[in-house]
PDB file of C-alpha atoms in Angstrom:
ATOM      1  CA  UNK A   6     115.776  77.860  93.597  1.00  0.00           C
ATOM      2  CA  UNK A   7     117.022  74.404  93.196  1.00  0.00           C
ATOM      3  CA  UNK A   8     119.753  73.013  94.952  1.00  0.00           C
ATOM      4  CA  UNK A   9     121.662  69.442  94.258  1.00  0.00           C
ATOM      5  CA  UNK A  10     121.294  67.140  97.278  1.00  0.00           C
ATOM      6  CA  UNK A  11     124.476  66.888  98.379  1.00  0.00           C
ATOM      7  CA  UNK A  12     126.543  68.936 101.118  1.00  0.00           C
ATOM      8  CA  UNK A  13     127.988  71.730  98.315  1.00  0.00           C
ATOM      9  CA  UNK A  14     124.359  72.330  98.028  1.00  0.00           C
ATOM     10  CA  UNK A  15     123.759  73.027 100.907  1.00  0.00           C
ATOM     11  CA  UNK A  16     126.694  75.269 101.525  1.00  0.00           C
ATOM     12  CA  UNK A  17     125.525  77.355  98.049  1.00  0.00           C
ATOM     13  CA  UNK A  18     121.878  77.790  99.306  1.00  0.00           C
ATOM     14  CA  UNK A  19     123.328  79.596 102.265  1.00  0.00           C
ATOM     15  CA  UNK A  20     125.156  81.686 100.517  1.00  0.00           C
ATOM     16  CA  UNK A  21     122.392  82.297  97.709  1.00  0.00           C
ATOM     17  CA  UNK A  22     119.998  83.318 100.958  1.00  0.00           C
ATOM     18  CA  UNK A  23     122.626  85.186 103.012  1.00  0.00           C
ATOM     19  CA  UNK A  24     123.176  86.744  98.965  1.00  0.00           C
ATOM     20  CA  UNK A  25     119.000  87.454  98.897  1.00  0.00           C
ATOM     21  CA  UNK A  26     119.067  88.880 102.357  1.00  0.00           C
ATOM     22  CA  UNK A  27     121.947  91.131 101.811  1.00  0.00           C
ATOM     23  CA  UNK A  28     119.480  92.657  98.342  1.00  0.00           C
ATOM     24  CA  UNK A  29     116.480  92.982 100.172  1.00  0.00           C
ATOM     25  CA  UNK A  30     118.716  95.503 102.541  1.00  0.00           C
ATOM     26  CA  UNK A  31     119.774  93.211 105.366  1.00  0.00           C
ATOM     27  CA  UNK A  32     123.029  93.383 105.661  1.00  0.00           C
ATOM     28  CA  UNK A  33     125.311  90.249 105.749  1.00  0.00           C
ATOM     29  CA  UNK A  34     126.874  91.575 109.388  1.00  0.00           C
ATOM     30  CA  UNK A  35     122.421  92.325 110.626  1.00  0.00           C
ATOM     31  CA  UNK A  36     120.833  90.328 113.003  1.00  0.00           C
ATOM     32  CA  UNK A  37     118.173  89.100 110.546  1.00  0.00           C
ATOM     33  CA  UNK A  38     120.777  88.255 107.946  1.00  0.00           C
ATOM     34  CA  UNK A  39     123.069  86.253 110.447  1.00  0.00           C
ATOM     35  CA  UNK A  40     120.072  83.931 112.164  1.00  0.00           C
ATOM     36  CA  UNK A  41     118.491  83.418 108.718  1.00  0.00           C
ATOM     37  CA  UNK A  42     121.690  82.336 106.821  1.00  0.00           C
ATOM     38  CA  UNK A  43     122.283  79.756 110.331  1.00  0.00           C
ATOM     39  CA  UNK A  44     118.996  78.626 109.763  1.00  0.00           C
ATOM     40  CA  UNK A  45     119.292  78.324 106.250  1.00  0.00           C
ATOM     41  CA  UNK A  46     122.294  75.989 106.961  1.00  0.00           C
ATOM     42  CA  UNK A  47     120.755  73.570 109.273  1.00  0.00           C
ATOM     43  CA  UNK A  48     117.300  73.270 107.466  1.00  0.00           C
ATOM     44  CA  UNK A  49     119.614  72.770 104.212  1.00  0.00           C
ATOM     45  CA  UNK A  50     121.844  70.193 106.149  1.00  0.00           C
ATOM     46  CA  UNK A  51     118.737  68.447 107.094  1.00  0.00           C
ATOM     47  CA  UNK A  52     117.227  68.209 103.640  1.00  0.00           C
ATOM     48  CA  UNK A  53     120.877  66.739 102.337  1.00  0.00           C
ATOM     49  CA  UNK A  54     121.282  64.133 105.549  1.00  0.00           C
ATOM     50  CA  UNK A  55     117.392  63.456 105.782  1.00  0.00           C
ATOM     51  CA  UNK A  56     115.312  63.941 103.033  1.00  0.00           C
ATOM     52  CA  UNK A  57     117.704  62.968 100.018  1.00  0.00           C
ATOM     53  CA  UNK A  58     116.398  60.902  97.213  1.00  0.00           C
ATOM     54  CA  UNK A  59     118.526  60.266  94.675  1.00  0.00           C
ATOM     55  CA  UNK A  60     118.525  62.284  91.487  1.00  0.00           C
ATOM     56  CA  UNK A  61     116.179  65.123  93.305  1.00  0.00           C
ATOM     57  CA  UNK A  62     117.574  68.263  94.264  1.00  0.00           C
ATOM     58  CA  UNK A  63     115.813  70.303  97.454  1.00  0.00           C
ATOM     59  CA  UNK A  64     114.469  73.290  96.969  1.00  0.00           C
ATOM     60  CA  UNK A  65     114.810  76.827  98.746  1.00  0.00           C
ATOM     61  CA  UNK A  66     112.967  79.660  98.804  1.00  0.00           C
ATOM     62  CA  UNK A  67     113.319  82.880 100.719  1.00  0.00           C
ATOM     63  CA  UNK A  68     110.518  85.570 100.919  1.00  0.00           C
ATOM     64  CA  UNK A  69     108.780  88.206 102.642  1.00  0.00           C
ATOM     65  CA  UNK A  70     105.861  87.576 104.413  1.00  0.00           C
ATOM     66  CA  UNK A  71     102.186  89.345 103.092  1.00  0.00           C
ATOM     67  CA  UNK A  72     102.554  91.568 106.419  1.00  0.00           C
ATOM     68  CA  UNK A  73     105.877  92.893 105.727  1.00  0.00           C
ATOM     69  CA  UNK A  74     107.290  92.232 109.710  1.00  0.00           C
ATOM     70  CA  UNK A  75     108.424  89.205 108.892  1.00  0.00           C
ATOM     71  CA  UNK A  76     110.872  86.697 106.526  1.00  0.00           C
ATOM     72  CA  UNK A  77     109.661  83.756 105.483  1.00  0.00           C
ATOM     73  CA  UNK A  78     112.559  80.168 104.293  1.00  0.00           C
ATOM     74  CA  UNK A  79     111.351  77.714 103.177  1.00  0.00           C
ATOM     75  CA  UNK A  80     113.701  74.116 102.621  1.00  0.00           C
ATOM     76  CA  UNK A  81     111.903  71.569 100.204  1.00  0.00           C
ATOM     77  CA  UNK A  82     112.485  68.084  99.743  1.00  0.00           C
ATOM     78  CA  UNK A  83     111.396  64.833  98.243  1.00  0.00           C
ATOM     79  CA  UNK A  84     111.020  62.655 101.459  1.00  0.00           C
ATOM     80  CA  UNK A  85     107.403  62.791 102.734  1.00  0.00           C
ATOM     81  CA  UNK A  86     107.528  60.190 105.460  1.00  0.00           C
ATOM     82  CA  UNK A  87     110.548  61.860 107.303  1.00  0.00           C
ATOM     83  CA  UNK A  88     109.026  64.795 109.136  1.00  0.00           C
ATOM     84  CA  UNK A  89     111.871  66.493 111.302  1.00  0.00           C
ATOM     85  CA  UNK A  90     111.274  66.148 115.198  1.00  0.00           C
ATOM     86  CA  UNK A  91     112.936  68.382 117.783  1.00  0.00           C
ATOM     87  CA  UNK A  92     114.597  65.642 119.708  1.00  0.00           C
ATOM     88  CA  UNK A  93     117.323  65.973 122.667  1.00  0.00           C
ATOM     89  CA  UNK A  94     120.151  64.115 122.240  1.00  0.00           C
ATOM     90  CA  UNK A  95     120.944  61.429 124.818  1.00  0.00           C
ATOM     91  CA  UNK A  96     124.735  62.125 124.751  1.00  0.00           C
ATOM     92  CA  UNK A  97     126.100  65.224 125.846  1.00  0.00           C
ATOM     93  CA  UNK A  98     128.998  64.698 123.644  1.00  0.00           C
ATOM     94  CA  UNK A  99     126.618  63.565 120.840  1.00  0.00           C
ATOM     95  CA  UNK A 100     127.786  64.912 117.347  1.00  0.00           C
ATOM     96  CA  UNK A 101     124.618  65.607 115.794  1.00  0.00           C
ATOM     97  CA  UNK A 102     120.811  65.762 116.893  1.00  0.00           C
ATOM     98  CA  UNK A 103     120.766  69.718 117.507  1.00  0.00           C
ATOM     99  CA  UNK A 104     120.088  71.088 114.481  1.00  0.00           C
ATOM    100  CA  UNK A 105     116.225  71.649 114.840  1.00  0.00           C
ATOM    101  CA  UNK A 106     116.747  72.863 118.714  1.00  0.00           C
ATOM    102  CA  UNK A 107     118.840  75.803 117.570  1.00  0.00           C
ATOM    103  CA  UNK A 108     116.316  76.366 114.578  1.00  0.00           C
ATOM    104  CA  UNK A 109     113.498  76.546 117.004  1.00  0.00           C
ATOM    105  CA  UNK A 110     115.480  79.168 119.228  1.00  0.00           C
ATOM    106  CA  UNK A 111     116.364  81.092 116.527  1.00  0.00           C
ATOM    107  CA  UNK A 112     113.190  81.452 114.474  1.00  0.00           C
ATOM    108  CA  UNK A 113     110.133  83.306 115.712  1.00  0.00           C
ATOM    109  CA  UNK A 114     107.988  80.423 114.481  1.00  0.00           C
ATOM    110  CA  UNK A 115     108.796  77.158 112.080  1.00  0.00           C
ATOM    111  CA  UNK A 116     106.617  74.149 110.787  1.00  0.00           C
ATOM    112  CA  UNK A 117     106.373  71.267 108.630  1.00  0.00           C
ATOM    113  CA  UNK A 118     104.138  71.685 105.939  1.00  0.00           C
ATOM    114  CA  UNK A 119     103.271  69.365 102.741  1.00  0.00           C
ATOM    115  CA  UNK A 120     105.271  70.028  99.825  1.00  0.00           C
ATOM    116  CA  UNK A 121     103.244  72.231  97.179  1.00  0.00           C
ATOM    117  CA  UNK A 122     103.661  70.732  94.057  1.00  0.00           C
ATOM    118  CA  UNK A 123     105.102  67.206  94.448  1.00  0.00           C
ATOM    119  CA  UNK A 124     106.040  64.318  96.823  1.00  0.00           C
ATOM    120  CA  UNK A 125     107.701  65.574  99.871  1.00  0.00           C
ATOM    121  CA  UNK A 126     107.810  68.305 102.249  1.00  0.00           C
ATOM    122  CA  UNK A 127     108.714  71.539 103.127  1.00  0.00           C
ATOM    123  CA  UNK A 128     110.297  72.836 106.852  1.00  0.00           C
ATOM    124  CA  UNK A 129     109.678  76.538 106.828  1.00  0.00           C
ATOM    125  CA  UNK A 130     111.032  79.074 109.653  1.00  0.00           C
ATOM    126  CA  UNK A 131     110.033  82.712 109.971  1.00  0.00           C
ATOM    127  CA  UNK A 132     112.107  85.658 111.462  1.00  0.00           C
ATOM    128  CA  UNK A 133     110.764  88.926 112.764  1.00  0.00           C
ATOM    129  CA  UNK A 134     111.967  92.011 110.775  1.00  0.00           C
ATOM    130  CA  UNK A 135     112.822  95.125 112.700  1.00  0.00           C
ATOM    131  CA  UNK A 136     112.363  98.315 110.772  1.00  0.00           C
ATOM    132  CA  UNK A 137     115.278 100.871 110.837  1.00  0.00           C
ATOM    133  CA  UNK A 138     113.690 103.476 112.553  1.00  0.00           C
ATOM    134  CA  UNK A 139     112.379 106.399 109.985  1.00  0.00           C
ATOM    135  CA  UNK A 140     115.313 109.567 110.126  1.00  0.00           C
TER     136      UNK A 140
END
């Protein structure tokens, strides 16, 4: 789904995934739900602050993956040439510049990838499903 780049965007594609998430049987309050709607947020963030070209929205698309243990998001933009780096801010007090750290310690695996069918890119992150157990 298409998003507008701008930061109301951003807020509605969390709540459209959180939204998805809650469907598919993950429940807003779950474990899965929670660290997938926070990564949603900073991936979406990034797109807005980092990727915007004017007049293109980023894109956003949540899905299972082909093995069924594990949730696939994927945040598309327009900007090819800015890949996101996990960098460490060199203020302690610094009010930005941890976005990708906390995506990397909440996903079970994320990437850079080139965008599909266009100019740009697309930062994917992938969370491990746990299966209620079977009563």
């Amino acid at each position: 789904m298409s998003f507008t780049s701008t930061p109301r965007g951003a807020r509605l594609a969390r709540l459209f995934v959180s939204h998805c998430l809650d469907s598919w049987g993950h429940a807003y309050d779950s474990d899965v739900n929670e660290r997938l709607t926070l990564i949603t947020a900073e991936l979406c963030a990034n797109a807005v602050r980092h990727g915007r070209v004017p007049g293109r929205d980023f894109h956003v698309r949540p899905a299972a993956e082909a093995d069924g243990e594990r949730l696939r998001l994927e945040v598309s933009d327009t900007r090819a040439e800015r890949r996101p780096v996990i960098t460490i801010p060199t203020a302690p007090d610094a009010e930005s510049g941890r976005g990708l750290l906390l995506v990397a310690a909440l996903a079970d695996g994320w990437g850079v990838i080139d965008r599909r069918r266009g100019p740009g890119k697309t930062v994917w992150a992938s969370v491990r499903v746990t299966r209620p157990p079977v009563k």
